[in-house]
Amino acid sequence: MKKFLFKSLLIILLPYFVYASDGDSGKKTYYSLKKELLRGKAEEREKILNLVGDFATNNRQILILASCKFKPFVGNQEDINNQLNKIDFLENYGEYLSQNNLSFNEISRLYFLDKSSLSNECNEFNKLPIIQIKNNLAIPIRKQLIFFQRLPKQDEKNINDYNNNVKCLKYQQVDMETTHTCYYKNMTILDVYNAMYYNSSYVFRKKIKAGENFSAFYEDYGVDVEYKWSGKNKLEITQYFQGGVTYYTFIYQNDKTKLITVLSPD
């Protein structure tokens, strides 16, 4: 077997989007971190990434960012402006807004850290607002304004369907090998893959097309990946780590996709 840089098969990372609900718990909206707008040296950008993650969550009553809970600020537009003036928002971050074709007057909502989330990690956000501005969330932190942008509607639908239309069987374990099988109703192979793409723990780094076979090396994880289609209704993805191999088999049949995931440590 080929040898590759080691990354644990079972590593669990923060996801790369923020998800927000309009009140229906089954239909959330999602936001993705705009990494390309981060400033500073690589070390500083990495610190920010580790702090905020790539996602956030909101059901209009609670917003979650990096496992920290935020509650909506209650007040009118004047109250919102007063809160932002306390941190000299326009003076300190007006440049960020203009560079992204956004206006101070387009800010519609604020969220502040909930007291129940005052862990050491969450303390970084204490008294700092998360700002709703058009289809963006923005966080003024470490002298930068960090932006999350809402995902396209089809990607939102895929993620919601992935979470709501799933039925999984019990894990099967044989020796060191673990198999997990799930069924996703009314979802194609690409629907399921594109939903999983936004979760970094699956190590998918590329949007794909049906019938397109290729191999790729993802340096950030030290993993070699092979994509192989059998027609348009079966996709096999093999990820080679130094510590083992992960196999994903997607099979589309009868208006649902069956996904078999096999973790096989060396």
PDB file of C-alpha atoms in Angstrom:
ATOM      1  CA  MET A   1       0.000   0.000   0.000  1.00  0.00           C
ATOM      2  CA  LYS A   2       1.173   3.526  -0.709  1.00  0.00           C
ATOM      3  CA  LYS A   3       2.499   5.543   2.218  1.00  0.00           C
ATOM      4  CA  PHE A   4       1.073   8.935   2.983  1.00  0.00           C
ATOM      5  CA  LEU A   5       1.273  11.571   5.697  1.00  0.00           C
ATOM      6  CA  PHE A   6      -0.712  10.461   8.736  1.00  0.00           C
ATOM      7  CA  LYS A   7      -4.078  11.901   9.666  1.00  0.00           C
ATOM      8  CA  SER A   8      -6.422  10.001  11.963  1.00  0.00           C
ATOM      9  CA  LEU A   9      -9.346   8.342  10.228  1.00  0.00           C
ATOM     10  CA  LEU A  10     -11.625   9.281  13.069  1.00  0.00           C
ATOM     11  CA  ILE A  11     -10.625  12.924  13.435  1.00  0.00           C
ATOM     12  CA  ILE A  12     -13.598  15.212  14.022  1.00  0.00           C
ATOM     13  CA  LEU A  13     -13.238  18.846  13.001  1.00  0.00           C
ATOM     14  CA  LEU A  14     -15.476  21.876  13.084  1.00  0.00           C
ATOM     15  CA  PRO A  15     -17.521  22.163   9.906  1.00  0.00           C
ATOM     16  CA  TYR A  16     -16.909  24.847   7.271  1.00  0.00           C
ATOM     17  CA  PHE A  17     -20.274  26.555   7.243  1.00  0.00           C
ATOM     18  CA  VAL A  18     -22.706  28.317   9.496  1.00  0.00           C
ATOM     19  CA  TYR A  19     -26.271  27.078   9.464  1.00  0.00           C
ATOM     20  CA  ALA A  20     -29.242  29.257  10.328  1.00  0.00           C
ATOM     21  CA  SER A  21     -32.923  28.385  10.604  1.00  0.00           C
ATOM     22  CA  ASP A  22     -35.949  30.493   9.756  1.00  0.00           C
ATOM     23  CA  GLY A  23     -37.934  28.849  12.555  1.00  0.00           C
ATOM     24  CA  ASP A  24     -38.492  25.428  10.990  1.00  0.00           C
ATOM     25  CA  SER A  25     -35.911  23.165  12.607  1.00  0.00           C
ATOM     26  CA  GLY A  26     -35.896  20.974   9.513  1.00  0.00           C
ATOM     27  CA  LYS A  27     -35.030  23.817   7.125  1.00  0.00           C
ATOM     28  CA  LYS A  28     -31.893  25.663   8.138  1.00  0.00           C
ATOM     29  CA  THR A  29     -29.892  28.203   6.229  1.00  0.00           C
ATOM     30  CA  TYR A  30     -26.132  27.859   6.026  1.00  0.00           C
ATOM     31  CA  TYR A  31     -23.182  30.207   5.802  1.00  0.00           C
ATOM     32  CA  SER A  32     -19.637  29.464   4.708  1.00  0.00           C
ATOM     33  CA  LEU A  33     -16.506  31.225   5.963  1.00  0.00           C
ATOM     34  CA  LYS A  34     -14.972  33.471   3.285  1.00  0.00           C
ATOM     35  CA  LYS A  35     -11.382  32.425   3.881  1.00  0.00           C
ATOM     36  CA  GLU A  36     -10.062  34.479   0.981  1.00  0.00           C
ATOM     37  CA  LEU A  37     -10.882  37.681   2.881  1.00  0.00           C
ATOM     38  CA  LEU A  38      -8.758  36.827   5.922  1.00  0.00           C
ATOM     39  CA  ARG A  39      -5.804  39.153   6.396  1.00  0.00           C
ATOM     40  CA  GLY A  40      -2.434  38.889   8.071  1.00  0.00           C
ATOM     41  CA  LYS A  41       0.337  36.336   8.044  1.00  0.00           C
ATOM     42  CA  ALA A  42      -0.380  32.629   7.673  1.00  0.00           C
ATOM     43  CA  GLU A  43       0.022  32.069  11.417  1.00  0.00           C
ATOM     44  CA  GLU A  44      -2.574  34.725  12.275  1.00  0.00           C
ATOM     45  CA  ARG A  45      -5.024  33.424   9.658  1.00  0.00           C
ATOM     46  CA  GLU A  46      -4.630  29.928  11.089  1.00  0.00           C
ATOM     47  CA  LYS A  47      -5.416  31.213  14.597  1.00  0.00           C
ATOM     48  CA  ILE A  48      -8.614  32.832  13.332  1.00  0.00           C
ATOM     49  CA  LEU A  49      -9.620  29.669  11.481  1.00  0.00           C
ATOM     50  CA  ASN A  50      -9.104  27.600  14.609  1.00  0.00           C
ATOM     51  CA  LEU A  51     -11.146  30.091  16.617  1.00  0.00           C
ATOM     52  CA  VAL A  52     -14.199  30.615  14.409  1.00  0.00           C
ATOM     53  CA  GLY A  53     -14.250  27.365  12.417  1.00  0.00           C
ATOM     54  CA  ASP A  54     -15.927  27.398   9.023  1.00  0.00           C
ATOM     55  CA  PHE A  55     -19.627  27.360  10.064  1.00  0.00           C
ATOM     56  CA  ALA A  56     -22.333  28.898  12.354  1.00  0.00           C
ATOM     57  CA  THR A  57     -26.014  27.973  13.251  1.00  0.00           C
ATOM     58  CA  ASN A  58     -29.179  30.041  13.789  1.00  0.00           C
ATOM     59  CA  ASN A  59     -32.854  29.288  14.443  1.00  0.00           C
ATOM     60  CA  ARG A  60     -33.635  32.960  15.071  1.00  0.00           C
ATOM     61  CA  GLN A  61     -33.572  32.204  18.786  1.00  0.00           C
ATOM     62  CA  ILE A  62     -30.034  30.862  19.063  1.00  0.00           C
ATOM     63  CA  LEU A  63     -26.984  31.083  16.821  1.00  0.00           C
ATOM     64  CA  ILE A  64     -24.054  28.725  17.245  1.00  0.00           C
ATOM     65  CA  LEU A  65     -20.526  29.540  16.153  1.00  0.00           C
ATOM     66  CA  ALA A  66     -17.621  27.242  17.018  1.00  0.00           C
ATOM     67  CA  SER A  67     -19.884  25.462  19.565  1.00  0.00           C
ATOM     68  CA  CYS A  68     -20.632  28.781  21.315  1.00  0.00           C
ATOM     69  CA  LYS A  69     -24.238  29.971  21.640  1.00  0.00           C
ATOM     70  CA  PHE A  70     -25.351  33.488  20.733  1.00  0.00           C
ATOM     71  CA  LYS A  71     -28.743  35.085  21.348  1.00  0.00           C
ATOM     72  CA  PRO A  72     -30.367  37.773  19.197  1.00  0.00           C
ATOM     73  CA  PHE A  73     -30.158  41.321  20.503  1.00  0.00           C
ATOM     74  CA  VAL A  74     -33.609  42.775  21.171  1.00  0.00           C
ATOM     75  CA  GLY A  75     -33.983  46.350  19.956  1.00  0.00           C
ATOM     76  CA  ASN A  76     -34.836  48.588  17.039  1.00  0.00           C
ATOM     77  CA  GLN A  77     -32.453  49.905  14.387  1.00  0.00           C
ATOM     78  CA  GLU A  78     -31.381  52.798  16.597  1.00  0.00           C
ATOM     79  CA  ASP A  79     -30.552  50.363  19.408  1.00  0.00           C
ATOM     80  CA  ILE A  80     -28.510  48.244  16.986  1.00  0.00           C
ATOM     81  CA  ASN A  81     -26.591  51.311  15.807  1.00  0.00           C
ATOM     82  CA  ASN A  82     -25.887  52.326  19.401  1.00  0.00           C
ATOM     83  CA  GLN A  83     -24.449  48.900  20.141  1.00  0.00           C
ATOM     84  CA  LEU A  84     -22.174  49.098  17.108  1.00  0.00           C
ATOM     85  CA  ASN A  85     -21.087  52.627  17.969  1.00  0.00           C
ATOM     86  CA  LYS A  86     -19.856  51.325  21.336  1.00  0.00           C
ATOM     87  CA  ILE A  87     -17.152  49.390  19.499  1.00  0.00           C
ATOM     88  CA  ASP A  88     -16.557  52.150  16.901  1.00  0.00           C
ATOM     89  CA  PHE A  89     -17.733  49.700  14.290  1.00  0.00           C
ATOM     90  CA  LEU A  90     -17.988  52.061  11.335  1.00  0.00           C
ATOM     91  CA  GLU A  91     -14.630  53.677  12.091  1.00  0.00           C
ATOM     92  CA  ASN A  92     -12.814  50.370  12.583  1.00  0.00           C
ATOM     93  CA  TYR A  93     -14.540  48.204   9.980  1.00  0.00           C
ATOM     94  CA  GLY A  94     -16.128  50.558   7.436  1.00  0.00           C
ATOM     95  CA  GLU A  95     -13.352  49.729   4.978  1.00  0.00           C
ATOM     96  CA  TYR A  96     -14.277  46.052   5.123  1.00  0.00           C
ATOM     97  CA  LEU A  97     -17.893  46.884   4.326  1.00  0.00           C
ATOM     98  CA  SER A  98     -17.080  49.092   1.337  1.00  0.00           C
ATOM     99  CA  GLN A  99     -14.670  46.518  -0.080  1.00  0.00           C
ATOM    100  CA  ASN A 100     -17.506  43.977  -0.036  1.00  0.00           C
ATOM    101  CA  ASN A 101     -20.124  46.373  -1.425  1.00  0.00           C
ATOM    102  CA  LEU A 102     -21.958  46.443   1.899  1.00  0.00           C
ATOM    103  CA  SER A 103     -23.358  49.372   3.834  1.00  0.00           C
ATOM    104  CA  PHE A 104     -23.680  50.141   7.540  1.00  0.00           C
ATOM    105  CA  ASN A 105     -27.381  50.810   6.877  1.00  0.00           C
ATOM    106  CA  GLU A 106     -27.876  47.234   5.634  1.00  0.00           C
ATOM    107  CA  ILE A 107     -27.161  45.732   9.061  1.00  0.00           C
ATOM    108  CA  SER A 108     -30.397  44.150  10.256  1.00  0.00           C
ATOM    109  CA  ARG A 109     -29.598  42.066  13.328  1.00  0.00           C
ATOM    110  CA  LEU A 110     -27.049  41.451  16.086  1.00  0.00           C
ATOM    111  CA  TYR A 111     -26.259  38.400  18.213  1.00  0.00           C
ATOM    112  CA  PHE A 112     -24.356  38.412  21.498  1.00  0.00           C
ATOM    113  CA  LEU A 113     -22.768  35.532  23.392  1.00  0.00           C
ATOM    114  CA  ASP A 114     -25.157  33.706  25.712  1.00  0.00           C
ATOM    115  CA  LYS A 115     -23.950  33.536  29.328  1.00  0.00           C
ATOM    116  CA  SER A 116     -24.337  29.755  29.277  1.00  0.00           C
ATOM    117  CA  SER A 117     -21.474  29.604  26.747  1.00  0.00           C
ATOM    118  CA  LEU A 118     -18.809  31.330  28.822  1.00  0.00           C
ATOM    119  CA  SER A 119     -16.192  28.607  28.402  1.00  0.00           C
ATOM    120  CA  ASN A 120     -12.543  29.532  27.866  1.00  0.00           C
ATOM    121  CA  GLU A 121     -12.978  29.181  24.108  1.00  0.00           C
ATOM    122  CA  CYS A 122     -16.213  31.174  24.016  1.00  0.00           C
ATOM    123  CA  ASN A 123     -14.765  33.990  26.121  1.00  0.00           C
ATOM    124  CA  GLU A 124     -12.998  35.183  22.966  1.00  0.00           C
ATOM    125  CA  PHE A 125     -16.431  36.327  21.727  1.00  0.00           C
ATOM    126  CA  ASN A 126     -17.589  37.948  24.967  1.00  0.00           C
ATOM    127  CA  LYS A 127     -19.290  41.327  24.281  1.00  0.00           C
ATOM    128  CA  LEU A 128     -18.533  41.026  20.536  1.00  0.00           C
ATOM    129  CA  PRO A 129     -21.559  40.982  18.204  1.00  0.00           C
ATOM    130  CA  ILE A 130     -22.201  38.672  15.306  1.00  0.00           C
ATOM    131  CA  ILE A 131     -23.711  40.966  12.692  1.00  0.00           C
ATOM    132  CA  GLN A 132     -26.390  40.021  10.151  1.00  0.00           C
ATOM    133  CA  ILE A 133     -25.884  42.072   6.999  1.00  0.00           C
ATOM    134  CA  LYS A 134     -27.776  41.054   3.852  1.00  0.00           C
ATOM    135  CA  ASN A 135     -26.754  37.439   3.086  1.00  0.00           C
ATOM    136  CA  ASN A 136     -23.684  37.643   5.295  1.00  0.00           C
ATOM    137  CA  LEU A 137     -22.748  37.168   8.910  1.00  0.00           C
ATOM    138  CA  ALA A 138     -19.802  39.282  10.063  1.00  0.00           C
ATOM    139  CA  ILE A 139     -17.697  39.056  13.231  1.00  0.00           C
ATOM    140  CA  PRO A 140     -15.363  41.879  14.332  1.00  0.00           C
ATOM    141  CA  ILE A 141     -12.539  40.000  15.997  1.00  0.00           C
ATOM    142  CA  ARG A 142      -8.774  40.451  16.289  1.00  0.00           C
ATOM    143  CA  LYS A 143      -8.916  43.730  14.347  1.00  0.00           C
ATOM    144  CA  GLN A 144     -10.558  42.033  11.372  1.00  0.00           C
ATOM    145  CA  LEU A 145     -14.124  41.672  10.141  1.00  0.00           C
ATOM    146  CA  ILE A 146     -14.646  37.982   9.456  1.00  0.00           C
ATOM    147  CA  PHE A 147     -17.349  37.203   6.872  1.00  0.00           C
ATOM    148  CA  PHE A 148     -19.557  34.151   6.422  1.00  0.00           C
ATOM    149  CA  GLN A 149     -21.628  34.030   3.224  1.00  0.00           C
ATOM    150  CA  ARG A 150     -24.894  32.163   2.750  1.00  0.00           C
ATOM    151  CA  LEU A 151     -24.681  29.032   0.626  1.00  0.00           C
ATOM    152  CA  PRO A 152     -26.595  28.640  -2.656  1.00  0.00           C
ATOM    153  CA  LYS A 153     -30.170  27.435  -2.161  1.00  0.00           C
ATOM    154  CA  GLN A 154     -29.550  24.050  -3.790  1.00  0.00           C
ATOM    155  CA  ASP A 155     -26.637  23.353  -1.438  1.00  0.00           C
ATOM    156  CA  GLU A 156     -28.813  24.367   1.515  1.00  0.00           C
ATOM    157  CA  LYS A 157     -31.509  21.984   0.319  1.00  0.00           C
ATOM    158  CA  ASN A 158     -28.975  19.164  -0.036  1.00  0.00           C
ATOM    159  CA  ILE A 159     -27.685  19.673   3.508  1.00  0.00           C
ATOM    160  CA  ASN A 160     -31.188  19.847   4.983  1.00  0.00           C
ATOM    161  CA  ASP A 161     -32.281  16.740   3.059  1.00  0.00           C
ATOM    162  CA  TYR A 162     -29.090  14.963   4.094  1.00  0.00           C
ATOM    163  CA  ASN A 163     -29.891  15.634   7.768  1.00  0.00           C
ATOM    164  CA  ASN A 164     -33.650  15.034   7.577  1.00  0.00           C
ATOM    165  CA  ASN A 165     -34.116  12.243   5.006  1.00  0.00           C
ATOM    166  CA  VAL A 166     -31.627   9.752   6.392  1.00  0.00           C
ATOM    167  CA  LYS A 167     -32.076   6.280   7.823  1.00  0.00           C
ATOM    168  CA  CYS A 168     -28.967   4.502   9.100  1.00  0.00           C
ATOM    169  CA  LEU A 169     -28.367   0.933  10.122  1.00  0.00           C
ATOM    170  CA  LYS A 170     -26.347  -0.081  13.158  1.00  0.00           C
ATOM    171  CA  TYR A 171     -22.584   0.016  12.851  1.00  0.00           C
ATOM    172  CA  GLN A 172     -21.006  -3.302  11.962  1.00  0.00           C
ATOM    173  CA  GLN A 173     -17.573  -4.127  13.329  1.00  0.00           C
ATOM    174  CA  VAL A 174     -15.381  -7.009  12.155  1.00  0.00           C
ATOM    175  CA  ASP A 175     -11.964  -7.084  13.774  1.00  0.00           C
ATOM    176  CA  MET A 176     -10.647  -3.512  13.284  1.00  0.00           C
ATOM    177  CA  GLU A 177     -12.903  -2.706  10.318  1.00  0.00           C
ATOM    178  CA  THR A 178     -16.077  -0.649  10.853  1.00  0.00           C
ATOM    179  CA  THR A 179     -18.941  -0.421   8.347  1.00  0.00           C
ATOM    180  CA  HIS A 180     -21.765   2.122   8.459  1.00  0.00           C
ATOM    181  CA  THR A 181     -24.685   2.045   6.007  1.00  0.00           C
ATOM    182  CA  CYS A 182     -27.190   4.887   5.508  1.00  0.00           C
ATOM    183  CA  TYR A 183     -30.051   5.549   3.084  1.00  0.00           C
ATOM    184  CA  TYR A 184     -30.974   9.044   1.857  1.00  0.00           C
ATOM    185  CA  LYS A 185     -34.512   9.295   0.491  1.00  0.00           C
ATOM    186  CA  ASN A 186     -35.186  11.466  -2.577  1.00  0.00           C
ATOM    187  CA  MET A 187     -31.484  12.311  -2.987  1.00  0.00           C
ATOM    188  CA  THR A 188     -29.142  11.538  -5.870  1.00  0.00           C
ATOM    189  CA  ILE A 189     -25.501  10.562  -5.403  1.00  0.00           C
ATOM    190  CA  LEU A 190     -24.408  14.124  -6.175  1.00  0.00           C
ATOM    191  CA  ASP A 191     -26.989  15.531  -3.733  1.00  0.00           C
ATOM    192  CA  VAL A 192     -25.528  13.429  -0.910  1.00  0.00           C
ATOM    193  CA  TYR A 193     -21.916  14.074  -1.890  1.00  0.00           C
ATOM    194  CA  ASN A 194     -22.447  17.828  -2.181  1.00  0.00           C
ATOM    195  CA  ALA A 195     -23.997  17.917   1.296  1.00  0.00           C
ATOM    196  CA  MET A 196     -21.053  15.978   2.750  1.00  0.00           C
ATOM    197  CA  TYR A 197     -18.595  18.202   0.876  1.00  0.00           C
ATOM    198  CA  TYR A 198     -19.182  21.009   3.387  1.00  0.00           C
ATOM    199  CA  ASN A 199     -18.197  18.852   6.375  1.00  0.00           C
ATOM    200  CA  SER A 200     -14.415  18.743   6.648  1.00  0.00           C
ATOM    201  CA  SER A 201     -14.380  15.430   8.523  1.00  0.00           C
ATOM    202  CA  TYR A 202     -15.219  13.611   5.257  1.00  0.00           C
ATOM    203  CA  VAL A 203     -12.145  15.079   3.518  1.00  0.00           C
ATOM    204  CA  PHE A 204     -13.961  15.928   0.301  1.00  0.00           C
ATOM    205  CA  ARG A 205     -12.201  18.874  -1.348  1.00  0.00           C
ATOM    206  CA  LYS A 206     -13.736  19.012  -4.820  1.00  0.00           C
ATOM    207  CA  LYS A 207     -17.180  19.393  -6.326  1.00  0.00           C
ATOM    208  CA  ILE A 208     -17.582  16.504  -8.761  1.00  0.00           C
ATOM    209  CA  LYS A 209     -19.551  15.539 -11.856  1.00  0.00           C
ATOM    210  CA  ALA A 210     -21.337  12.270 -12.588  1.00  0.00           C
ATOM    211  CA  GLY A 211     -19.154   9.827 -14.513  1.00  0.00           C
ATOM    212  CA  GLU A 212     -15.911  11.763 -13.915  1.00  0.00           C
ATOM    213  CA  ASN A 213     -13.103   9.489 -12.667  1.00  0.00           C
ATOM    214  CA  PHE A 214      -9.965  11.056 -11.220  1.00  0.00           C
ATOM    215  CA  SER A 215      -7.379  10.931  -8.443  1.00  0.00           C
ATOM    216  CA  ALA A 216      -6.238  13.773  -6.196  1.00  0.00           C
ATOM    217  CA  PHE A 217      -3.836  14.422  -3.317  1.00  0.00           C
ATOM    218  CA  TYR A 218      -5.125  16.715  -0.560  1.00  0.00           C
ATOM    219  CA  GLU A 219      -2.017  18.058   1.109  1.00  0.00           C
ATOM    220  CA  ASP A 220      -3.845  19.644   4.048  1.00  0.00           C
ATOM    221  CA  TYR A 221      -4.878  16.141   5.177  1.00  0.00           C
ATOM    222  CA  GLY A 222      -2.030  14.156   3.675  1.00  0.00           C
ATOM    223  CA  VAL A 223      -4.516  11.868   1.920  1.00  0.00           C
ATOM    224  CA  ASP A 224      -4.589  10.392  -1.569  1.00  0.00           C
ATOM    225  CA  VAL A 225      -8.123  10.049  -2.983  1.00  0.00           C
ATOM    226  CA  GLU A 226      -9.516   8.062  -5.888  1.00  0.00           C
ATOM    227  CA  TYR A 227     -12.939   8.715  -7.446  1.00  0.00           C
ATOM    228  CA  LYS A 228     -14.372   5.942  -9.623  1.00  0.00           C
ATOM    229  CA  TRP A 229     -17.811   5.836 -11.229  1.00  0.00           C
ATOM    230  CA  SER A 230     -19.598   2.731 -12.515  1.00  0.00           C
ATOM    231  CA  GLY A 231     -22.125   4.339 -14.834  1.00  0.00           C
ATOM    232  CA  LYS A 232     -23.939   7.249 -13.179  1.00  0.00           C
ATOM    233  CA  ASN A 233     -25.604   5.317 -10.365  1.00  0.00           C
ATOM    234  CA  LYS A 234     -22.561   4.073  -8.451  1.00  0.00           C
ATOM    235  CA  LEU A 235     -19.597   6.042  -7.120  1.00  0.00           C
ATOM    236  CA  GLU A 236     -16.662   4.629  -5.160  1.00  0.00           C
ATOM    237  CA  ILE A 237     -14.311   6.952  -3.292  1.00  0.00           C
ATOM    238  CA  THR A 238     -11.186   5.557  -1.656  1.00  0.00           C
ATOM    239  CA  GLN A 239      -9.093   7.656   0.713  1.00  0.00           C
ATOM    240  CA  TYR A 240      -5.590   6.390   1.510  1.00  0.00           C
ATOM    241  CA  PHE A 241      -4.126   7.567   4.819  1.00  0.00           C
ATOM    242  CA  GLN A 242      -0.886   6.372   6.317  1.00  0.00           C
ATOM    243  CA  GLY A 243      -2.959   5.018   9.201  1.00  0.00           C
ATOM    244  CA  GLY A 244      -5.466   3.148   7.037  1.00  0.00           C
ATOM    245  CA  VAL A 245      -8.060   3.435   4.278  1.00  0.00           C
ATOM    246  CA  THR A 246     -11.598   4.844   4.178  1.00  0.00           C
ATOM    247  CA  TYR A 247     -14.021   3.559   1.519  1.00  0.00           C
ATOM    248  CA  TYR A 248     -17.225   5.343   0.470  1.00  0.00           C
ATOM    249  CA  THR A 249     -19.649   3.572  -1.881  1.00  0.00           C
ATOM    250  CA  PHE A 250     -22.653   5.551  -3.153  1.00  0.00           C
ATOM    251  CA  ILE A 251     -25.418   3.597  -4.933  1.00  0.00           C
ATOM    252  CA  TYR A 252     -28.507   5.299  -6.372  1.00  0.00           C
ATOM    253  CA  GLN A 253     -31.624   3.149  -6.783  1.00  0.00           C
ATOM    254  CA  ASN A 254     -35.387   3.613  -6.358  1.00  0.00           C
ATOM    255  CA  ASP A 255     -35.189   7.370  -5.695  1.00  0.00           C
ATOM    256  CA  LYS A 256     -32.716   7.070  -2.840  1.00  0.00           C
ATOM    257  CA  THR A 257     -28.972   6.851  -2.352  1.00  0.00           C
ATOM    258  CA  LYS A 258     -27.360   4.151  -0.286  1.00  0.00           C
ATOM    259  CA  LEU A 259     -24.041   5.123   1.262  1.00  0.00           C
ATOM    260  CA  ILE A 260     -21.702   2.484   2.649  1.00  0.00           C
ATOM    261  CA  THR A 261     -18.757   3.838   4.644  1.00  0.00           C
ATOM    262  CA  VAL A 262     -15.952   1.473   5.659  1.00  0.00           C
ATOM    263  CA  LEU A 263     -13.133   2.502   8.017  1.00  0.00           C
ATOM    264  CA  SER A 264     -10.209   0.134   7.707  1.00  0.00           C
ATOM    265  CA  PRO A 265      -7.145   0.970   9.858  1.00  0.00           C
ATOM    266  CA  ASP A 266      -3.817  -0.631   8.995  1.00  0.00           C
TER     267      ASP A 266
END
